[in-house]
Amino acid sequence: MDFMKWLNSLDELLYEVMSWLLFFPITLWRATFRPIVIMTEIDAEAALPEDQQYSSVLSPPLFLALSLLLSHTVATALGQTDLIIANHHGLADLVNDNASALVLRVVVFAAFPLFLAARLIRRSGVKLDRATLQQPFYEQCYPAAVFALGLSLSASLGADHHQSLATFGRWLAVVTLVNYWIVEARWFAKVLGIGYLQAAGNVLIGMLEGAVFLFCVGYLFTR
């Protein structure tokens, strides 16, 4: 009986993992070219029973994690060594394999949706607590995943010895940053009912908070 349960669990796990091959590009396409629509659908998904949620796309945290896994795979394929794994000083000694490095990157980039979601809640006048933060955080994970993927790929390409790839990587970083800012400004303007200029200012503050967190973690793990 235990063996049969194990086989059933294996079936479910295999199907779940293989389904990512199909639904990751679908989610990436929608999050890249229809970000406001997919963010709006989060409320509808939350109202469904748990086993029916995110049936046509990946859940936001999973999408963020897989986006960073993809970027890490590209860096490995380019023959690049993870600086944090290679460093054995201070806190970097805690990150000694690809799995722990991926977890660290997920935590770092998850700071962007966290800070932006928290700022959105404060600006809307709603009390900030664990219950009110969850849905906005999930909404923010979709554009944050595209941002994390673009920024990570740009860093990998920018460090490549081929000049054409390095130049493309630098341009990709600029496009990724600008696109993320614009998408978030549109979302803040829509949710808060404010002008785009005011929304862009609020987003800039949230992005700077995330950037400060990123640089602080980077300093602690690479010094």
PDB file of C-alpha atoms in Angstrom:
ATOM      1  CA  MET A   1       0.000   0.000   0.000  1.00  0.00           C
ATOM      2  CA  ASP A   2       2.823   2.390   0.856  1.00  0.00           C
ATOM      3  CA  PHE A   3       4.477   1.592  -2.480  1.00  0.00           C
ATOM      4  CA  MET A   4       1.253   2.389  -4.359  1.00  0.00           C
ATOM      5  CA  LYS A   5       0.913   5.677  -2.498  1.00  0.00           C
ATOM      6  CA  TRP A   6       4.464   6.482  -3.487  1.00  0.00           C
ATOM      7  CA  LEU A   7       3.692   5.706  -7.128  1.00  0.00           C
ATOM      8  CA  ASN A   8       0.598   7.924  -7.023  1.00  0.00           C
ATOM      9  CA  SER A   9       2.642  10.731  -5.492  1.00  0.00           C
ATOM     10  CA  LEU A  10       5.258  10.253  -8.195  1.00  0.00           C
ATOM     11  CA  ASP A  11       2.572  10.471 -10.874  1.00  0.00           C
ATOM     12  CA  GLU A  12       1.288  13.740  -9.466  1.00  0.00           C
ATOM     13  CA  LEU A  13       4.776  15.183  -9.070  1.00  0.00           C
ATOM     14  CA  LEU A  14       5.824  14.197 -12.588  1.00  0.00           C
ATOM     15  CA  TYR A  15       2.692  15.703 -14.101  1.00  0.00           C
ATOM     16  CA  GLU A  16       3.101  18.897 -12.075  1.00  0.00           C
ATOM     17  CA  VAL A  17       6.727  19.367 -13.095  1.00  0.00           C
ATOM     18  CA  MET A  18       6.106  18.546 -16.772  1.00  0.00           C
ATOM     19  CA  SER A  19       3.138  20.925 -16.885  1.00  0.00           C
ATOM     20  CA  TRP A  20       5.543  23.728 -16.036  1.00  0.00           C
ATOM     21  CA  LEU A  21       7.113  23.284 -19.490  1.00  0.00           C
ATOM     22  CA  LEU A  22       3.817  24.355 -21.012  1.00  0.00           C
ATOM     23  CA  PHE A  23       2.442  26.840 -18.522  1.00  0.00           C
ATOM     24  CA  PHE A  24       5.682  28.700 -17.815  1.00  0.00           C
ATOM     25  CA  PRO A  25       5.947  30.192 -21.327  1.00  0.00           C
ATOM     26  CA  ILE A  26       2.196  30.909 -21.300  1.00  0.00           C
ATOM     27  CA  THR A  27       2.503  32.748 -17.988  1.00  0.00           C
ATOM     28  CA  LEU A  28       5.655  34.532 -19.148  1.00  0.00           C
ATOM     29  CA  TRP A  29       3.932  35.735 -22.319  1.00  0.00           C
ATOM     30  CA  ARG A  30       0.935  37.058 -20.403  1.00  0.00           C
ATOM     31  CA  ALA A  31       3.020  38.634 -17.640  1.00  0.00           C
ATOM     32  CA  THR A  32       5.225  40.348 -20.235  1.00  0.00           C
ATOM     33  CA  PHE A  33       2.648  41.565 -22.741  1.00  0.00           C
ATOM     34  CA  ARG A  34      -0.561  41.655 -20.655  1.00  0.00           C
ATOM     35  CA  PRO A  35       0.705  42.409 -17.140  1.00  0.00           C
ATOM     36  CA  ILE A  36      -2.249  44.492 -15.972  1.00  0.00           C
ATOM     37  CA  VAL A  37      -4.730  41.826 -17.060  1.00  0.00           C
ATOM     38  CA  ILE A  38      -2.956  38.966 -15.312  1.00  0.00           C
ATOM     39  CA  MET A  39      -2.521  41.052 -12.149  1.00  0.00           C
ATOM     40  CA  THR A  40      -6.225  41.899 -12.170  1.00  0.00           C
ATOM     41  CA  GLU A  41      -7.128  38.209 -12.331  1.00  0.00           C
ATOM     42  CA  ILE A  42      -5.502  37.495  -8.947  1.00  0.00           C
ATOM     43  CA  ASP A  43      -8.647  38.501  -7.036  1.00  0.00           C
ATOM     44  CA  ALA A  44     -10.755  36.124  -9.122  1.00  0.00           C
ATOM     45  CA  GLU A  45      -8.266  33.297  -8.572  1.00  0.00           C
ATOM     46  CA  ALA A  46      -8.319  33.849  -4.805  1.00  0.00           C
ATOM     47  CA  ALA A  47     -12.103  33.423  -4.752  1.00  0.00           C
ATOM     48  CA  LEU A  48     -11.847  29.916  -6.243  1.00  0.00           C
ATOM     49  CA  PRO A  49     -11.375  26.712  -4.228  1.00  0.00           C
ATOM     50  CA  GLU A  50      -7.706  26.016  -3.591  1.00  0.00           C
ATOM     51  CA  ASP A  51      -7.552  23.055  -5.999  1.00  0.00           C
ATOM     52  CA  GLN A  52      -8.976  25.199  -8.828  1.00  0.00           C
ATOM     53  CA  GLN A  53      -6.700  28.207  -8.459  1.00  0.00           C
ATOM     54  CA  TYR A  54      -4.207  29.073 -11.205  1.00  0.00           C
ATOM     55  CA  SER A  55      -5.417  26.333 -13.533  1.00  0.00           C
ATOM     56  CA  SER A  56      -4.314  28.168 -16.708  1.00  0.00           C
ATOM     57  CA  VAL A  57      -1.189  29.929 -15.399  1.00  0.00           C
ATOM     58  CA  LEU A  58       1.497  29.296 -12.814  1.00  0.00           C
ATOM     59  CA  SER A  59       0.972  30.632  -9.311  1.00  0.00           C
ATOM     60  CA  PRO A  60       2.849  33.934  -8.751  1.00  0.00           C
ATOM     61  CA  PRO A  61       5.520  32.717  -6.275  1.00  0.00           C
ATOM     62  CA  LEU A  62       6.205  29.612  -8.374  1.00  0.00           C
ATOM     63  CA  PHE A  63       6.498  31.738 -11.512  1.00  0.00           C
ATOM     64  CA  LEU A  64       9.024  33.989  -9.773  1.00  0.00           C
ATOM     65  CA  ALA A  65      11.091  31.005  -8.618  1.00  0.00           C
ATOM     66  CA  LEU A  66      11.079  29.334 -12.052  1.00  0.00           C
ATOM     67  CA  SER A  67      12.054  32.604 -13.746  1.00  0.00           C
ATOM     68  CA  LEU A  68      15.131  32.822 -11.543  1.00  0.00           C
ATOM     69  CA  LEU A  69      15.852  29.131 -12.133  1.00  0.00           C
ATOM     70  CA  LEU A  70      15.794  29.785 -15.888  1.00  0.00           C
ATOM     71  CA  SER A  71      18.184  32.720 -15.587  1.00  0.00           C
ATOM     72  CA  HIS A  72      20.522  30.641 -13.410  1.00  0.00           C
ATOM     73  CA  THR A  73      20.436  27.876 -16.020  1.00  0.00           C
ATOM     74  CA  VAL A  74      21.412  30.346 -18.749  1.00  0.00           C
ATOM     75  CA  ALA A  75      24.322  31.622 -16.651  1.00  0.00           C
ATOM     76  CA  THR A  76      25.505  28.051 -16.090  1.00  0.00           C
ATOM     77  CA  ALA A  77      25.199  27.292 -19.818  1.00  0.00           C
ATOM     78  CA  LEU A  78      27.409  30.322 -20.542  1.00  0.00           C
ATOM     79  CA  GLY A  79      30.048  28.814 -18.264  1.00  0.00           C
ATOM     80  CA  GLN A  80      29.737  31.485 -15.581  1.00  0.00           C
ATOM     81  CA  THR A  81      30.521  30.728 -11.954  1.00  0.00           C
ATOM     82  CA  ASP A  82      28.187  31.958  -9.243  1.00  0.00           C
ATOM     83  CA  LEU A  83      30.218  34.495  -7.256  1.00  0.00           C
ATOM     84  CA  ILE A  84      28.349  33.786  -4.039  1.00  0.00           C
ATOM     85  CA  ILE A  85      28.954  30.028  -4.262  1.00  0.00           C
ATOM     86  CA  ALA A  86      32.620  30.634  -5.104  1.00  0.00           C
ATOM     87  CA  ASN A  87      33.006  32.971  -2.129  1.00  0.00           C
ATOM     88  CA  HIS A  88      33.603  31.250   1.232  1.00  0.00           C
ATOM     89  CA  HIS A  89      33.873  34.303   3.453  1.00  0.00           C
ATOM     90  CA  GLY A  90      31.268  35.457   5.967  1.00  0.00           C
ATOM     91  CA  LEU A  91      27.626  34.718   5.180  1.00  0.00           C
ATOM     92  CA  ALA A  92      28.531  33.496   1.695  1.00  0.00           C
ATOM     93  CA  ASP A  93      29.726  30.261   3.296  1.00  0.00           C
ATOM     94  CA  LEU A  94      26.050  29.439   3.923  1.00  0.00           C
ATOM     95  CA  VAL A  95      25.448  29.338   0.162  1.00  0.00           C
ATOM     96  CA  ASN A  96      27.472  26.389  -1.087  1.00  0.00           C
ATOM     97  CA  ASP A  97      25.369  24.927  -3.904  1.00  0.00           C
ATOM     98  CA  ASN A  98      22.986  25.931  -6.695  1.00  0.00           C
ATOM     99  CA  ALA A  99      19.861  25.168  -4.650  1.00  0.00           C
ATOM    100  CA  SER A 100      20.782  27.497  -1.800  1.00  0.00           C
ATOM    101  CA  ALA A 101      21.906  30.165  -4.294  1.00  0.00           C
ATOM    102  CA  LEU A 102      18.519  29.955  -6.019  1.00  0.00           C
ATOM    103  CA  VAL A 103      16.678  30.279  -2.694  1.00  0.00           C
ATOM    104  CA  LEU A 104      18.725  33.373  -1.874  1.00  0.00           C
ATOM    105  CA  ARG A 105      17.899  34.958  -5.240  1.00  0.00           C
ATOM    106  CA  VAL A 106      14.191  34.240  -4.805  1.00  0.00           C
ATOM    107  CA  VAL A 107      14.229  35.937  -1.399  1.00  0.00           C
ATOM    108  CA  VAL A 108      16.138  38.947  -2.748  1.00  0.00           C
ATOM    109  CA  PHE A 109      13.901  39.534  -5.759  1.00  0.00           C
ATOM    110  CA  ALA A 110      10.749  38.822  -3.729  1.00  0.00           C
ATOM    111  CA  ALA A 111      11.633  41.992  -1.807  1.00  0.00           C
ATOM    112  CA  PHE A 112      10.488  44.089  -4.786  1.00  0.00           C
ATOM    113  CA  PRO A 113       6.878  42.812  -4.798  1.00  0.00           C
ATOM    114  CA  LEU A 114       6.910  42.950  -0.987  1.00  0.00           C
ATOM    115  CA  PHE A 115       7.926  46.604  -0.744  1.00  0.00           C
ATOM    116  CA  LEU A 116       5.691  47.680  -3.632  1.00  0.00           C
ATOM    117  CA  ALA A 117       2.702  45.777  -2.244  1.00  0.00           C
ATOM    118  CA  ALA A 118       3.251  47.304   1.195  1.00  0.00           C
ATOM    119  CA  ARG A 119       3.477  50.786  -0.306  1.00  0.00           C
ATOM    120  CA  LEU A 120       0.308  50.206  -2.323  1.00  0.00           C
ATOM    121  CA  ILE A 121      -1.572  49.191   0.819  1.00  0.00           C
ATOM    122  CA  ARG A 122      -0.328  52.180   2.814  1.00  0.00           C
ATOM    123  CA  ARG A 123      -1.272  54.598   0.014  1.00  0.00           C
ATOM    124  CA  SER A 124      -4.744  53.062  -0.237  1.00  0.00           C
ATOM    125  CA  GLY A 125      -5.400  53.732   3.455  1.00  0.00           C
ATOM    126  CA  VAL A 126      -5.892  50.064   4.353  1.00  0.00           C
ATOM    127  CA  LYS A 127      -4.346  48.669   7.519  1.00  0.00           C
ATOM    128  CA  LEU A 128      -1.161  46.777   6.693  1.00  0.00           C
ATOM    129  CA  ASP A 129      -1.183  43.254   8.092  1.00  0.00           C
ATOM    130  CA  ARG A 130      -0.538  39.707   6.893  1.00  0.00           C
ATOM    131  CA  ALA A 131      -4.091  39.330   5.559  1.00  0.00           C
ATOM    132  CA  THR A 132      -4.171  42.549   3.535  1.00  0.00           C
ATOM    133  CA  LEU A 133      -0.622  42.073   2.218  1.00  0.00           C
ATOM    134  CA  GLN A 134      -1.024  38.646   0.637  1.00  0.00           C
ATOM    135  CA  GLN A 135      -3.125  39.471  -2.431  1.00  0.00           C
ATOM    136  CA  PRO A 136      -1.166  42.605  -3.426  1.00  0.00           C
ATOM    137  CA  PHE A 137       2.057  40.641  -2.952  1.00  0.00           C
ATOM    138  CA  TYR A 138       0.792  37.896  -5.261  1.00  0.00           C
ATOM    139  CA  GLU A 139      -0.219  40.513  -7.832  1.00  0.00           C
ATOM    140  CA  GLN A 140       3.237  42.036  -7.731  1.00  0.00           C
ATOM    141  CA  CYS A 141       4.997  38.694  -8.246  1.00  0.00           C
ATOM    142  CA  TYR A 142       4.067  38.511 -11.946  1.00  0.00           C
ATOM    143  CA  PRO A 143       5.804  41.709 -13.120  1.00  0.00           C
ATOM    144  CA  ALA A 144       8.568  41.100 -10.557  1.00  0.00           C
ATOM    145  CA  ALA A 145       9.286  37.709 -12.163  1.00  0.00           C
ATOM    146  CA  VAL A 146       9.667  39.325 -15.596  1.00  0.00           C
ATOM    147  CA  PHE A 147      11.869  41.989 -14.001  1.00  0.00           C
ATOM    148  CA  ALA A 148      14.008  39.394 -12.205  1.00  0.00           C
ATOM    149  CA  LEU A 149      14.388  37.286 -15.346  1.00  0.00           C
ATOM    150  CA  GLY A 150      15.322  40.253 -17.523  1.00  0.00           C
ATOM    151  CA  LEU A 151      17.763  41.700 -15.002  1.00  0.00           C
ATOM    152  CA  SER A 152      19.418  38.341 -14.307  1.00  0.00           C
ATOM    153  CA  LEU A 153      19.764  37.543 -18.013  1.00  0.00           C
ATOM    154  CA  SER A 154      21.185  41.006 -18.679  1.00  0.00           C
ATOM    155  CA  ALA A 155      23.811  40.468 -15.959  1.00  0.00           C
ATOM    156  CA  SER A 156      24.784  37.092 -17.432  1.00  0.00           C
ATOM    157  CA  LEU A 157      24.948  38.406 -20.995  1.00  0.00           C
ATOM    158  CA  GLY A 158      26.702  41.595 -19.929  1.00  0.00           C
ATOM    159  CA  ALA A 159      29.508  39.545 -18.375  1.00  0.00           C
ATOM    160  CA  ASP A 160      30.025  37.444 -21.507  1.00  0.00           C
ATOM    161  CA  HIS A 161      33.297  37.887 -23.424  1.00  0.00           C
ATOM    162  CA  HIS A 162      31.442  38.287 -26.733  1.00  0.00           C
ATOM    163  CA  GLN A 163      30.988  42.010 -27.287  1.00  0.00           C
ATOM    164  CA  SER A 164      27.660  41.671 -29.089  1.00  0.00           C
ATOM    165  CA  LEU A 165      26.133  39.664 -26.219  1.00  0.00           C
ATOM    166  CA  ALA A 166      27.558  42.076 -23.649  1.00  0.00           C
ATOM    167  CA  THR A 167      26.037  45.051 -25.479  1.00  0.00           C
ATOM    168  CA  PHE A 168      22.684  43.278 -25.769  1.00  0.00           C
ATOM    169  CA  GLY A 169      22.825  42.517 -22.057  1.00  0.00           C
ATOM    170  CA  ARG A 170      23.297  46.184 -21.164  1.00  0.00           C
ATOM    171  CA  TRP A 171      20.369  47.231 -23.358  1.00  0.00           C
ATOM    172  CA  LEU A 172      18.238  44.455 -21.904  1.00  0.00           C
ATOM    173  CA  ALA A 173      18.900  45.816 -18.402  1.00  0.00           C
ATOM    174  CA  VAL A 174      17.720  49.289 -19.421  1.00  0.00           C
ATOM    175  CA  VAL A 175      14.602  47.975 -21.151  1.00  0.00           C
ATOM    176  CA  THR A 176      13.803  45.708 -18.190  1.00  0.00           C
ATOM    177  CA  LEU A 177      14.060  48.541 -15.653  1.00  0.00           C
ATOM    178  CA  VAL A 178      11.990  50.961 -17.727  1.00  0.00           C
ATOM    179  CA  ASN A 179       9.332  48.351 -18.510  1.00  0.00           C
ATOM    180  CA  TYR A 180       9.005  47.384 -14.832  1.00  0.00           C
ATOM    181  CA  TRP A 181       8.629  51.017 -13.806  1.00  0.00           C
ATOM    182  CA  ILE A 182       5.979  51.678 -16.467  1.00  0.00           C
ATOM    183  CA  VAL A 183       3.964  48.542 -15.641  1.00  0.00           C
ATOM    184  CA  GLU A 184       3.997  49.347 -11.938  1.00  0.00           C
ATOM    185  CA  ALA A 185       3.085  52.981 -12.539  1.00  0.00           C
ATOM    186  CA  ARG A 186       0.083  51.871 -14.597  1.00  0.00           C
ATOM    187  CA  TRP A 187      -0.945  49.460 -11.840  1.00  0.00           C
ATOM    188  CA  PHE A 188      -0.600  52.021  -9.040  1.00  0.00           C
ATOM    189  CA  ALA A 189      -2.564  54.565 -11.081  1.00  0.00           C
ATOM    190  CA  LYS A 190      -5.307  52.004 -11.726  1.00  0.00           C
ATOM    191  CA  VAL A 191      -5.627  50.700  -8.166  1.00  0.00           C
ATOM    192  CA  LEU A 192      -5.208  54.008  -6.330  1.00  0.00           C
ATOM    193  CA  GLY A 193      -7.030  56.185  -8.860  1.00  0.00           C
ATOM    194  CA  ILE A 194      -4.154  58.680  -9.081  1.00  0.00           C
ATOM    195  CA  GLY A 195      -2.253  60.290 -11.930  1.00  0.00           C
ATOM    196  CA  TYR A 196       0.582  58.509 -13.704  1.00  0.00           C
ATOM    197  CA  LEU A 197       3.201  61.001 -12.495  1.00  0.00           C
ATOM    198  CA  GLN A 198       2.244  60.490  -8.844  1.00  0.00           C
ATOM    199  CA  ALA A 199       2.038  56.739  -9.401  1.00  0.00           C
ATOM    200  CA  ALA A 200       5.502  56.714 -10.993  1.00  0.00           C
ATOM    201  CA  GLY A 201       6.893  58.532  -7.950  1.00  0.00           C
ATOM    202  CA  ASN A 202       5.429  55.970  -5.554  1.00  0.00           C
ATOM    203  CA  VAL A 203       6.772  53.113  -7.661  1.00  0.00           C
ATOM    204  CA  LEU A 204      10.221  54.703  -7.756  1.00  0.00           C
ATOM    205  CA  ILE A 205      10.324  54.798  -3.953  1.00  0.00           C
ATOM    206  CA  GLY A 206       9.258  51.141  -3.747  1.00  0.00           C
ATOM    207  CA  MET A 207      11.864  50.117  -6.319  1.00  0.00           C
ATOM    208  CA  LEU A 208      14.564  52.011  -4.443  1.00  0.00           C
ATOM    209  CA  GLU A 209      13.599  50.196  -1.238  1.00  0.00           C
ATOM    210  CA  GLY A 210      13.959  46.891  -3.067  1.00  0.00           C
ATOM    211  CA  ALA A 211      17.278  47.985  -4.585  1.00  0.00           C
ATOM    212  CA  VAL A 212      18.653  48.953  -1.166  1.00  0.00           C
ATOM    213  CA  PHE A 213      17.680  45.520   0.171  1.00  0.00           C
ATOM    214  CA  LEU A 214      19.315  43.841  -2.855  1.00  0.00           C
ATOM    215  CA  PHE A 215      22.574  45.744  -2.425  1.00  0.00           C
ATOM    216  CA  CYS A 216      22.646  45.125   1.332  1.00  0.00           C
ATOM    217  CA  VAL A 217      22.214  41.381   0.845  1.00  0.00           C
ATOM    218  CA  GLY A 218      24.749  41.409  -1.964  1.00  0.00           C
ATOM    219  CA  TYR A 219      27.279  43.195   0.244  1.00  0.00           C
ATOM    220  CA  LEU A 220      26.775  40.774   3.131  1.00  0.00           C
ATOM    221  CA  PHE A 221      27.210  37.713   0.899  1.00  0.00           C
ATOM    222  CA  THR A 222      30.080  38.900  -1.297  1.00  0.00           C
ATOM    223  CA  ARG A 223      32.343  40.939   0.989  1.00  0.00           C
TER     224      ARG A 223
END
